[in-house]
């Protein structure tokens, strides 16, 4: 068929797709402006209620001692083959078994896996990384440095760079989204997967279109589409919005100590410390609309019934995409969003049972 004819036949589809994307971006930026107004009022209220803190959060000069706890493992840096970036990680149990790789969410870092590092180092080589843009890891400033393809290459380079050919991949929140994608793109490198409080992006997209309530739970995602303003709002009144996110009496991490809170805030408080993490969100809608994808990696899915950010209905939506027999799901009735830190005992029990046959 002549190329001109093919081009003519495809033209209506291309125009429709461009119109759909234009409509999507108009909705996204409209929602972003609304979210900016809401979060702006929240940030201003924090400043007015705590005037001594000022508008901008100061940089922490000394890292809290818990970030250097030797019981959690040894600190190291890995140079990635694909990008040349240097990523920070904490490792324990080398030589004790298969690689168990932990991917954190926002606003967190490797320290969010402290309970799991202690629990599984006796039978696994446990490694918790600071993803690109976080903590001591390299943090490119350009938004284009945080695309899905580049993040997938990072995970591949981490696994191979640590001397393994496959891993048990464990992800929470943003780390969960990355884990889902990685299991699709590089299934041979993932032996088992444990996903906590996070859907595949294609499932989230389709579910949100039909459940408007999920959009309201995700208002911060739209705020983060804007340049520079999210960083400013999150840093106001000594990072009070982040503090509230992490230690809120209902939605936050229960029993989070001051030092543990500072373990997360320390790196975010450094110059440019929020830009890399927020750039992940600035790439969320780049590939819209996403095609539905079949999921087949043996997966343990843990979900909090009281999660304030993701509706419970997403679990059923995830199950509908799976090859039968490959997904084990547990809904924790008293848990919220931060299961690795709020409900570590339950999480560990389910993980040991799920991974038992790997240990011989």
Tab-separated table of N, CA and C in Angstrom, residues 162-328:
chain	number	residue	atom	x	y	z
A	162	UNK	N	24.633	-5.119	41.203
A	162	UNK	CA	24.829	-5.772	42.497
A	162	UNK	C	25.252	-7.228	42.357
A	163	UNK	N	25.395	-7.687	41.105
A	163	UNK	CA	25.875	-9.038	40.873
A	163	UNK	C	24.805	-10.104	40.857
A	164	UNK	N	23.561	-9.732	40.615
A	164	UNK	CA	22.461	-10.695	40.579
A	164	UNK	C	21.835	-10.719	39.188
A	165	UNK	N	21.152	-11.815	38.884
A	165	UNK	CA	20.470	-11.942	37.601
A	165	UNK	C	18.964	-11.809	37.737
A	166	UNK	N	18.457	-11.806	38.953
A	166	UNK	CA	17.025	-11.628	39.210
A	166	UNK	C	16.858	-11.203	40.657
A	167	UNK	N	15.635	-10.831	41.036
A	167	UNK	CA	15.422	-10.356	42.396
A	167	UNK	C	13.985	-10.572	42.832
A	168	UNK	N	13.782	-10.441	44.136
A	168	UNK	CA	12.451	-10.232	44.695
A	168	UNK	C	12.299	-8.720	44.790
A	169	UNK	N	11.366	-8.167	44.045
A	169	UNK	CA	11.218	-6.716	43.947
A	169	UNK	C	10.083	-6.269	44.864
A	170	UNK	N	10.387	-5.336	45.761
A	170	UNK	CA	9.419	-4.859	46.748
A	170	UNK	C	9.257	-3.355	46.569
A	171	UNK	N	8.021	-2.899	46.349
A	171	UNK	CA	7.794	-1.488	46.107
A	171	UNK	C	6.599	-0.955	46.860
A	172	UNK	N	6.710	0.295	47.296
A	172	UNK	CA	5.619	0.979	47.990
A	172	UNK	C	5.397	2.341	47.357
A	173	UNK	N	4.110	2.710	47.159
A	173	UNK	CA	3.767	4.022	46.642
A	173	UNK	C	4.423	4.218	45.265
A	174	UNK	N	5.260	5.230	45.078
A	174	UNK	CA	5.922	5.399	43.787
A	174	UNK	C	6.782	4.183	43.442
A	175	UNK	N	7.401	3.601	44.457
A	175	UNK	CA	8.174	2.390	44.206
A	175	UNK	C	7.314	1.259	43.688
A	176	UNK	N	6.046	1.221	44.112
A	176	UNK	CA	5.118	0.206	43.609
A	176	UNK	C	4.837	0.426	42.128
A	177	UNK	N	4.591	1.674	41.756
A	177	UNK	CA	4.353	1.984	40.345
A	177	UNK	C	5.544	1.568	39.486
A	178	UNK	N	6.751	1.848	39.966
A	178	UNK	CA	7.952	1.452	39.226
A	178	UNK	C	8.075	-0.057	39.152
A	179	UNK	N	7.750	-0.739	40.245
A	179	UNK	CA	7.845	-2.201	40.262
A	179	UNK	C	6.878	-2.822	39.251
A	180	UNK	N	5.646	-2.313	39.207
A	180	UNK	CA	4.691	-2.842	38.221
A	180	UNK	C	5.256	-2.707	36.813
A	181	UNK	N	5.737	-1.516	36.475
A	181	UNK	CA	6.280	-1.300	35.131
A	181	UNK	C	7.476	-2.195	34.854
A	182	UNK	N	8.344	-2.325	35.852
A	182	UNK	CA	9.553	-3.118	35.633
A	182	UNK	C	9.210	-4.582	35.395
A	183	UNK	N	8.217	-5.100	36.087
A	183	UNK	CA	7.839	-6.504	35.908
A	183	UNK	C	7.276	-6.761	34.512
A	184	UNK	N	6.752	-5.710	33.876
A	184	UNK	CA	6.239	-5.841	32.509
A	184	UNK	C	7.367	-5.752	31.493
A	185	UNK	N	8.283	-4.801	31.703
A	185	UNK	CA	9.368	-4.575	30.747
A	185	UNK	C	10.512	-5.579	30.887
A	186	UNK	N	10.777	-6.032	32.119
A	186	UNK	CA	11.907	-6.925	32.364
A	186	UNK	C	11.474	-8.110	33.226
A	187	UNK	N	10.547	-8.933	32.730
A	187	UNK	CA	10.010	-10.022	33.560
A	187	UNK	C	11.062	-11.047	33.969
A	188	UNK	N	12.093	-11.230	33.158
A	188	UNK	CA	13.111	-12.233	33.487
A	188	UNK	C	13.961	-11.833	34.688
A	189	UNK	N	13.936	-10.543	35.059
A	189	UNK	CA	14.743	-10.076	36.187
A	189	UNK	C	13.965	-10.068	37.508
A	190	UNK	N	12.671	-10.402	37.456
A	190	UNK	CA	11.833	-10.364	38.652
A	190	UNK	C	11.321	-11.772	38.942
A	191	UNK	N	11.827	-12.360	40.020
A	191	UNK	CA	11.383	-13.701	40.396
A	191	UNK	C	10.050	-13.660	41.128
A	192	UNK	N	9.916	-12.743	42.043
A	192	UNK	CA	8.666	-12.497	42.762
A	192	UNK	C	8.552	-10.996	42.992
A	193	UNK	N	7.332	-10.564	43.262
A	193	UNK	CA	7.132	-9.134	43.502
A	193	UNK	C	6.192	-8.951	44.695
A	194	UNK	N	6.531	-7.980	45.526
A	194	UNK	CA	5.676	-7.584	46.647
A	194	UNK	C	5.338	-6.113	46.444
A	195	UNK	N	4.058	-5.834	46.286
A	195	UNK	CA	3.602	-4.475	46.000
A	195	UNK	C	2.720	-3.995	47.139
A	196	UNK	N	3.002	-2.796	47.629
A	196	UNK	CA	2.281	-2.244	48.775
A	196	UNK	C	1.735	-0.863	48.414
A	197	UNK	N	0.422	-0.719	48.492
A	197	UNK	CA	-0.217	0.606	48.394
A	197	UNK	C	0.160	1.354	47.127
A	198	UNK	N	-0.045	0.726	45.994
A	198	UNK	CA	0.234	1.412	44.742
A	198	UNK	C	-0.239	0.606	43.548
A	199	UNK	N	-1.014	1.199	42.626
A	199	UNK	CA	-1.514	0.498	41.443
A	199	UNK	C	-0.611	0.696	40.230
A	200	UNK	N	-0.719	-0.179	39.227
A	200	UNK	CA	-0.083	0.136	37.936
A	200	UNK	C	-0.704	1.413	37.360
A	201	UNK	N	0.092	2.176	36.658
A	201	UNK	CA	-0.395	3.460	36.159
A	201	UNK	C	-1.560	3.278	35.189
A	202	UNK	N	-1.541	2.239	34.371
A	202	UNK	CA	-2.650	2.036	33.430
A	202	UNK	C	-3.943	1.710	34.172
A	203	UNK	N	-3.847	0.969	35.271
A	203	UNK	CA	-5.029	0.660	36.074
A	203	UNK	C	-5.539	1.929	36.759
A	204	UNK	N	-4.616	2.701	37.302
A	204	UNK	CA	-4.998	3.969	37.952
A	204	UNK	C	-5.696	4.889	36.962
A	205	UNK	N	-5.174	4.962	35.750
A	205	UNK	CA	-5.761	5.825	34.726
A	205	UNK	C	-7.206	5.420	34.440
A	206	UNK	N	-7.426	4.129	34.135
A	206	UNK	CA	-8.759	3.675	33.766
A	206	UNK	C	-9.732	3.767	34.939
A	207	UNK	N	-9.247	3.447	36.132
A	207	UNK	CA	-10.105	3.485	37.311
A	207	UNK	C	-10.525	4.921	37.633
A	208	UNK	N	-9.593	5.844	37.546
A	208	UNK	CA	-9.883	7.233	37.908
A	208	UNK	C	-10.884	7.868	36.959
A	209	UNK	N	-10.844	7.476	35.692
A	209	UNK	CA	-11.787	8.015	34.721
A	209	UNK	C	-13.219	7.681	35.115
A	210	UNK	N	-13.409	6.515	35.727
A	210	UNK	CA	-14.750	6.057	36.083
A	210	UNK	C	-15.091	6.279	37.552
A	211	UNK	N	-14.146	6.756	38.350
A	211	UNK	CA	-14.380	6.975	39.779
A	211	UNK	C	-13.801	8.336	40.154
A	212	UNK	N	-14.634	9.356	40.066
A	212	UNK	CA	-14.161	10.727	40.258
A	212	UNK	C	-13.593	10.946	41.657
A	213	UNK	N	-14.046	10.137	42.629
A	213	UNK	CA	-13.539	10.282	43.992
A	213	UNK	C	-12.044	10.047	44.092
A	214	UNK	N	-11.506	9.205	43.202
A	214	UNK	CA	-10.074	8.949	43.227
A	214	UNK	C	-9.288	10.196	42.832
A	215	UNK	N	-9.848	11.010	41.936
A	215	UNK	CA	-9.184	12.257	41.554
A	215	UNK	C	-9.013	13.175	42.759
A	216	UNK	N	-10.055	13.239	43.592
A	216	UNK	CA	-9.980	14.120	44.759
A	216	UNK	C	-8.939	13.632	45.763
A	217	UNK	N	-8.733	12.327	45.819
A	217	UNK	CA	-7.705	11.792	46.709
A	217	UNK	C	-6.307	12.062	46.170
A	218	UNK	N	-6.193	12.388	44.902
A	218	UNK	CA	-4.887	12.534	44.256
A	218	UNK	C	-4.607	13.978	43.855
A	219	UNK	N	-5.190	14.931	44.578
A	219	UNK	CA	-5.027	16.329	44.199
A	219	UNK	C	-3.586	16.790	44.155
A	220	UNK	N	-2.763	16.232	45.047
A	220	UNK	CA	-1.357	16.625	45.076
A	220	UNK	C	-0.645	16.277	43.777
A	221	UNK	N	-1.075	15.204	43.100
A	221	UNK	CA	-0.446	14.826	41.830
A	221	UNK	C	-0.618	15.928	40.785
A	222	UNK	N	-1.770	16.588	40.813
A	222	UNK	CA	-2.010	17.668	39.860
A	222	UNK	C	-1.215	18.917	40.241
A	223	UNK	N	-1.149	19.200	41.523
A	223	UNK	CA	-0.307	20.319	41.973
A	223	UNK	C	1.117	20.160	41.466
A	224	UNK	N	1.632	18.937	41.503
A	224	UNK	CA	3.030	18.685	41.156
A	224	UNK	C	3.311	18.804	39.659
A	225	UNK	N	2.286	19.050	38.841
A	225	UNK	CA	2.530	19.274	37.415
A	225	UNK	C	3.089	20.669	37.151
A	226	UNK	N	2.931	21.565	38.116
A	226	UNK	CA	3.364	22.951	37.933
A	226	UNK	C	4.859	23.099	38.211
A	227	UNK	N	5.516	24.050	37.560
A	227	UNK	CA	6.935	24.293	37.851
A	227	UNK	C	7.104	25.084	39.147
A	228	UNK	N	8.169	24.857	39.867
A	228	UNK	CA	8.703	25.538	41.049
A	228	UNK	C	7.725	25.759	42.209
A	229	UNK	N	6.435	25.978	41.929
A	229	UNK	CA	5.487	26.278	43.007
A	229	UNK	C	5.345	25.139	44.023
A	230	UNK	N	5.246	23.871	43.592
A	230	UNK	CA	5.131	22.805	44.593
A	230	UNK	C	6.301	22.780	45.571
A	231	UNK	N	7.524	22.959	45.066
A	231	UNK	CA	8.688	22.979	45.953
A	231	UNK	C	8.558	24.091	46.986
A	232	UNK	N	8.074	25.245	46.534
A	232	UNK	CA	7.927	26.390	47.436
A	232	UNK	C	6.884	26.103	48.509
A	233	UNK	N	5.742	25.579	48.112
A	233	UNK	CA	4.665	25.330	49.068
A	233	UNK	C	5.045	24.253	50.080
A	234	UNK	N	5.712	23.209	49.616
A	234	UNK	CA	6.080	22.119	50.526
A	234	UNK	C	7.139	22.551	51.536
A	235	UNK	N	7.957	23.522	51.181
A	235	UNK	CA	9.036	23.946	52.079
A	235	UNK	C	8.598	25.016	53.074
A	236	UNK	N	7.442	25.616	52.874
A	236	UNK	CA	7.007	26.722	53.738
A	236	UNK	C	6.755	26.265	55.166
A	237	UNK	N	7.016	27.156	56.108
A	237	UNK	CA	6.827	26.875	57.536
A	237	UNK	C	7.583	25.615	57.953
A	238	UNK	N	8.856	25.549	57.531
A	238	UNK	CA	9.718	24.418	57.881
A	238	UNK	C	9.122	23.084	57.448
A	239	UNK	N	8.660	23.030	56.181
A	239	UNK	CA	8.182	21.789	55.568
A	239	UNK	C	6.962	21.215	56.299
A	240	UNK	N	6.073	22.100	56.727
A	240	UNK	CA	4.955	21.645	57.539
A	240	UNK	C	4.007	20.724	56.773
A	241	UNK	N	3.810	20.945	55.482
A	241	UNK	CA	2.926	20.062	54.714
A	241	UNK	C	3.494	18.644	54.695
A	242	UNK	N	4.814	18.518	54.509
A	242	UNK	CA	5.433	17.195	54.547
A	242	UNK	C	5.332	16.589	55.945
A	243	UNK	N	5.550	17.400	56.948
A	243	UNK	CA	5.432	16.905	58.321
A	243	UNK	C	4.038	16.358	58.581
A	244	UNK	N	3.033	17.113	58.154
A	244	UNK	CA	1.654	16.677	58.361
A	244	UNK	C	1.359	15.399	57.581
A	245	UNK	N	1.889	15.297	56.367
A	245	UNK	CA	1.694	14.086	55.570
A	245	UNK	C	2.229	12.860	56.289
A	246	UNK	N	3.384	12.998	56.925
A	246	UNK	CA	4.048	11.848	57.521
A	246	UNK	C	3.580	11.536	58.946
A	247	UNK	N	3.220	12.555	59.713
A	247	UNK	CA	2.894	12.260	61.123
A	247	UNK	C	1.486	12.666	61.533
A	248	UNK	N	0.589	12.831	60.572
A	248	UNK	CA	-0.803	13.140	60.895
A	248	UNK	C	-1.397	12.021	61.747
A	249	UNK	N	-2.227	12.385	62.717
A	249	UNK	CA	-2.718	11.399	63.680
A	249	UNK	C	-3.612	10.338	63.043
A	250	UNK	N	-4.241	10.645	61.885
A	250	UNK	CA	-5.081	9.650	61.212
A	250	UNK	C	-4.454	9.145	59.915
A	251	UNK	N	-3.882	10.037	59.116
A	251	UNK	CA	-3.401	9.663	57.784
A	251	UNK	C	-1.908	9.383	57.729
A	252	UNK	N	-1.180	9.688	58.788
A	252	UNK	CA	0.269	9.565	58.763
A	252	UNK	C	0.763	8.223	59.273
A	253	UNK	N	2.070	8.189	59.595
A	253	UNK	CA	2.727	6.973	60.077
A	253	UNK	C	2.608	6.937	61.599
A	254	UNK	N	1.944	5.942	62.152
A	254	UNK	CA	1.776	5.904	63.615
A	254	UNK	C	3.106	5.797	64.349
A	255	UNK	N	3.202	6.477	65.462
A	255	UNK	CA	4.343	6.370	66.370
A	255	UNK	C	5.664	6.785	65.717
A	256	UNK	N	5.606	7.635	64.721
A	256	UNK	CA	6.826	8.130	64.082
A	256	UNK	C	7.527	9.077	65.046
A	257	UNK	N	8.782	8.772	65.365
A	257	UNK	CA	9.520	9.615	66.305
A	257	UNK	C	10.046	10.864	65.601
A	258	UNK	N	10.491	11.830	66.397
A	258	UNK	CA	11.043	13.062	65.826
A	258	UNK	C	12.261	12.753	64.957
A	259	UNK	N	13.151	11.882	65.430
A	259	UNK	CA	14.347	11.551	64.650
A	259	UNK	C	13.989	10.838	63.356
A	260	UNK	N	12.989	9.969	63.402
A	260	UNK	CA	12.567	9.270	62.184
A	260	UNK	C	11.948	10.252	61.189
A	261	UNK	N	11.183	11.204	61.679
A	261	UNK	CA	10.648	12.241	60.797
A	261	UNK	C	11.783	13.039	60.169
A	262	UNK	N	12.782	13.383	60.962
A	262	UNK	CA	13.919	14.133	60.441
A	262	UNK	C	14.728	13.319	59.430
A	263	UNK	N	14.687	11.995	59.544
A	263	UNK	CA	15.390	11.150	58.574
A	263	UNK	C	14.828	11.340	57.168
A	264	UNK	N	13.551	11.676	57.058
A	264	UNK	CA	12.956	11.964	55.760
A	264	UNK	C	13.148	13.424	55.360
A	265	UNK	N	13.034	14.321	56.314
A	265	UNK	CA	13.113	15.745	55.989
A	265	UNK	C	14.531	16.216	55.703
A	266	UNK	N	15.527	15.524	56.248
A	266	UNK	CA	16.907	16.000	56.148
A	266	UNK	C	17.316	16.256	54.696
A	267	UNK	N	17.111	15.282	53.826
A	267	UNK	CA	17.547	15.447	52.441
A	267	UNK	C	16.614	16.359	51.654
A	268	UNK	N	15.308	16.332	51.949
A	268	UNK	CA	14.392	17.246	51.272
A	268	UNK	C	14.719	18.701	51.587
A	269	UNK	N	15.312	18.947	52.753
A	269	UNK	CA	15.617	20.322	53.160
A	269	UNK	C	16.867	20.883	52.490
A	270	UNK	N	17.652	20.040	51.852
A	270	UNK	CA	18.855	20.531	51.181
A	270	UNK	C	18.476	21.280	49.909
A	271	UNK	N	19.310	22.206	49.440
A	271	UNK	CA	18.978	22.976	48.231
A	271	UNK	C	18.628	22.061	47.053
A	272	UNK	N	17.468	22.270	46.472
A	272	UNK	CA	17.009	21.454	45.348
A	272	UNK	C	16.546	20.064	45.730
A	273	UNK	N	16.414	19.791	47.030
A	273	UNK	CA	16.111	18.439	47.474
A	273	UNK	C	14.726	17.944	47.124
A	274	UNK	N	13.814	18.839	46.783
A	274	UNK	CA	12.454	18.426	46.431
A	274	UNK	C	12.234	18.315	44.925
A	275	UNK	N	13.096	18.930	44.141
A	275	UNK	CA	12.847	18.991	42.698
A	275	UNK	C	12.895	17.624	42.039
A	276	UNK	N	13.906	16.822	42.344
A	276	UNK	CA	13.993	15.495	41.745
A	276	UNK	C	12.770	14.646	42.044
A	277	UNK	N	12.387	14.494	43.315
A	277	UNK	CA	11.198	13.698	43.624
A	277	UNK	C	9.925	14.203	42.946
A	278	UNK	N	9.735	15.516	42.876
A	278	UNK	CA	8.521	16.034	42.250
A	278	UNK	C	8.568	15.853	40.735
A	279	UNK	N	9.765	15.785	40.158
A	279	UNK	CA	9.877	15.549	38.716
A	279	UNK	C	9.318	14.189	38.310
A	280	UNK	N	9.284	13.219	39.231
A	280	UNK	CA	8.621	11.945	38.926
A	280	UNK	C	7.166	12.212	38.539
A	281	UNK	N	6.494	13.044	39.335
A	281	UNK	CA	5.089	13.347	39.083
A	281	UNK	C	4.908	14.160	37.806
A	282	UNK	N	5.885	14.984	37.481
A	282	UNK	CA	5.758	15.822	36.283
A	282	UNK	C	5.826	14.996	35.004
A	283	UNK	N	6.184	13.727	35.127
A	283	UNK	CA	6.185	12.830	33.971
A	283	UNK	C	5.012	11.851	33.979
A	284	UNK	N	4.127	11.958	34.967
A	284	UNK	CA	3.058	10.968	35.115
A	284	UNK	C	2.149	10.873	33.898
A	285	UNK	N	1.785	12.009	33.339
A	285	UNK	CA	0.779	12.022	32.276
A	285	UNK	C	1.395	12.097	30.880
A	286	UNK	N	2.686	11.916	30.801
A	286	UNK	CA	3.377	12.098	29.520
A	286	UNK	C	2.908	11.100	28.463
A	287	UNK	N	2.623	9.865	28.871
A	287	UNK	CA	2.291	8.821	27.894
A	287	UNK	C	0.793	8.521	27.836
A	288	UNK	N	-0.021	9.407	28.363
A	288	UNK	CA	-1.470	9.226	28.302
A	288	UNK	C	-1.960	9.282	26.856
A	289	UNK	N	-2.945	8.415	26.461
A	289	UNK	CA	-3.552	7.341	27.255
A	289	UNK	C	-2.719	6.065	27.198
A	290	UNK	N	-2.712	5.312	28.297
A	290	UNK	CA	-1.953	4.076	28.382
A	290	UNK	C	-2.815	2.892	27.967
A	291	UNK	N	-2.202	1.926	27.292
A	291	UNK	CA	-2.907	0.711	26.901
A	291	UNK	C	-2.987	-0.247	28.084
A	292	UNK	N	-4.115	-0.953	28.247
A	292	UNK	CA	-4.205	-1.978	29.300
A	292	UNK	C	-3.129	-3.042	29.098
A	293	UNK	N	-2.543	-3.500	30.198
A	293	UNK	CA	-1.461	-4.484	30.127
A	293	UNK	C	-1.778	-5.672	31.022
A	294	UNK	N	-1.515	-6.873	30.506
A	294	UNK	CA	-1.719	-8.078	31.301
A	294	UNK	C	-0.547	-8.267	32.255
A	295	UNK	N	-0.845	-8.613	33.482
A	295	UNK	CA	0.164	-8.778	34.526
A	295	UNK	C	0.311	-10.258	34.848
A	296	UNK	N	1.565	-10.732	34.898
A	296	UNK	CA	1.765	-12.174	35.072
A	296	UNK	C	2.842	-12.537	36.089
A	297	UNK	N	3.632	-11.580	36.573
A	297	UNK	CA	4.665	-11.892	37.566
A	297	UNK	C	4.004	-12.313	38.876
A	298	UNK	N	4.418	-13.434	39.487
A	298	UNK	CA	3.850	-13.833	40.791
A	298	UNK	C	4.003	-12.700	41.797
A	299	UNK	N	2.871	-12.217	42.320
A	299	UNK	CA	2.863	-10.973	43.089
A	299	UNK	C	2.046	-11.107	44.371
A	300	UNK	N	2.595	-10.547	45.438
A	300	UNK	CA	1.868	-10.369	46.686
A	300	UNK	C	1.462	-8.899	46.761
A	301	UNK	N	0.160	-8.643	46.849
A	301	UNK	CA	-0.360	-7.278	46.917
A	301	UNK	C	-0.930	-7.020	48.309
A	302	UNK	N	-0.393	-5.997	48.978
A	302	UNK	CA	-0.867	-5.600	50.307
A	302	UNK	C	-1.478	-4.206	50.208
A	303	UNK	N	-2.657	-4.054	50.806
A	303	UNK	CA	-3.396	-2.804	50.657
A	303	UNK	C	-4.054	-2.449	51.986
A	304	UNK	N	-3.982	-1.197	52.369
A	304	UNK	CA	-4.634	-0.735	53.582
A	304	UNK	C	-6.071	-0.321	53.317
A	305	UNK	N	-7.001	-0.859	54.087
A	305	UNK	CA	-8.411	-0.523	53.900
A	305	UNK	C	-8.673	0.951	54.163
A	306	UNK	N	-7.843	1.570	55.008
A	306	UNK	CA	-8.017	2.978	55.371
A	306	UNK	C	-7.057	3.895	54.614
A	307	UNK	N	-6.538	3.438	53.481
A	307	UNK	CA	-5.621	4.264	52.692
A	307	UNK	C	-6.329	5.545	52.256
A	308	UNK	N	-5.801	6.722	52.639
A	308	UNK	CA	-6.469	7.973	52.266
A	308	UNK	C	-6.172	8.438	50.854
A	309	UNK	N	-5.210	7.793	50.185
A	309	UNK	CA	-4.786	8.253	48.869
A	309	UNK	C	-5.286	7.373	47.724
A	310	UNK	N	-5.537	6.097	47.991
A	310	UNK	CA	-5.994	5.182	46.944
A	310	UNK	C	-7.239	4.438	47.416
A	311	UNK	N	-8.269	4.474	46.589
A	311	UNK	CA	-9.511	3.799	46.941
A	311	UNK	C	-9.345	2.283	46.922
A	312	UNK	N	-10.160	1.611	47.729
A	312	UNK	CA	-10.093	0.158	47.833
A	312	UNK	C	-10.492	-0.523	46.525
A	313	UNK	N	-11.331	0.146	45.745
A	313	UNK	CA	-11.756	-0.429	44.475
A	313	UNK	C	-10.626	-0.680	43.499
A	314	UNK	N	-9.497	-0.015	43.692
A	314	UNK	CA	-8.343	-0.258	42.808
A	314	UNK	C	-7.839	-1.688	42.909
A	315	UNK	N	-8.045	-2.323	44.052
A	315	UNK	CA	-7.587	-3.709	44.221
A	315	UNK	C	-8.299	-4.614	43.228
A	316	UNK	N	-9.620	-4.505	43.131
A	316	UNK	CA	-10.379	-5.306	42.168
A	316	UNK	C	-9.942	-5.002	40.737
A	317	UNK	N	-9.658	-3.735	40.481
A	317	UNK	CA	-9.208	-3.350	39.140
A	317	UNK	C	-7.864	-3.997	38.812
A	318	UNK	N	-6.974	-4.073	39.802
A	318	UNK	CA	-5.684	-4.731	39.597
A	318	UNK	C	-5.883	-6.225	39.358
A	319	UNK	N	-6.732	-6.849	40.152
A	319	UNK	CA	-6.975	-8.294	40.023
A	319	UNK	C	-7.509	-8.647	38.642
A	320	UNK	N	-8.288	-7.752	38.049
A	320	UNK	CA	-8.868	-8.039	36.730
A	320	UNK	C	-7.827	-8.069	35.625
A	321	UNK	N	-6.652	-7.502	35.861
A	321	UNK	CA	-5.593	-7.469	34.839
A	321	UNK	C	-4.632	-8.657	34.958
A	322	UNK	N	-4.787	-9.495	35.984
A	322	UNK	CA	-3.794	-10.527	36.255
A	322	UNK	C	-4.130	-11.858	35.586
A	323	UNK	N	-3.069	-12.553	35.174
A	323	UNK	CA	-3.197	-13.951	34.788
A	323	UNK	C	-3.672	-14.726	36.016
A	324	UNK	N	-4.692	-15.569	35.888
A	324	UNK	CA	-5.215	-16.291	37.059
A	324	UNK	C	-4.136	-17.075	37.795
A	325	UNK	N	-4.174	-17.010	39.118
A	325	UNK	CA	-3.239	-17.761	39.945
A	325	UNK	C	-1.921	-17.084	40.211
A	326	UNK	N	-1.710	-15.894	39.675
A	326	UNK	CA	-0.414	-15.215	39.843
A	326	UNK	C	-0.441	-14.103	40.898
A	327	UNK	N	-1.623	-13.776	41.407
A	327	UNK	CA	-1.738	-12.668	42.353
A	327	UNK	C	-2.325	-13.146	43.674
A	328	UNK	N	-1.638	-12.797	44.778
A	328	UNK	CA	-2.146	-13.052	46.127
A	328	UNK	C	-2.390	-11.691	46.786
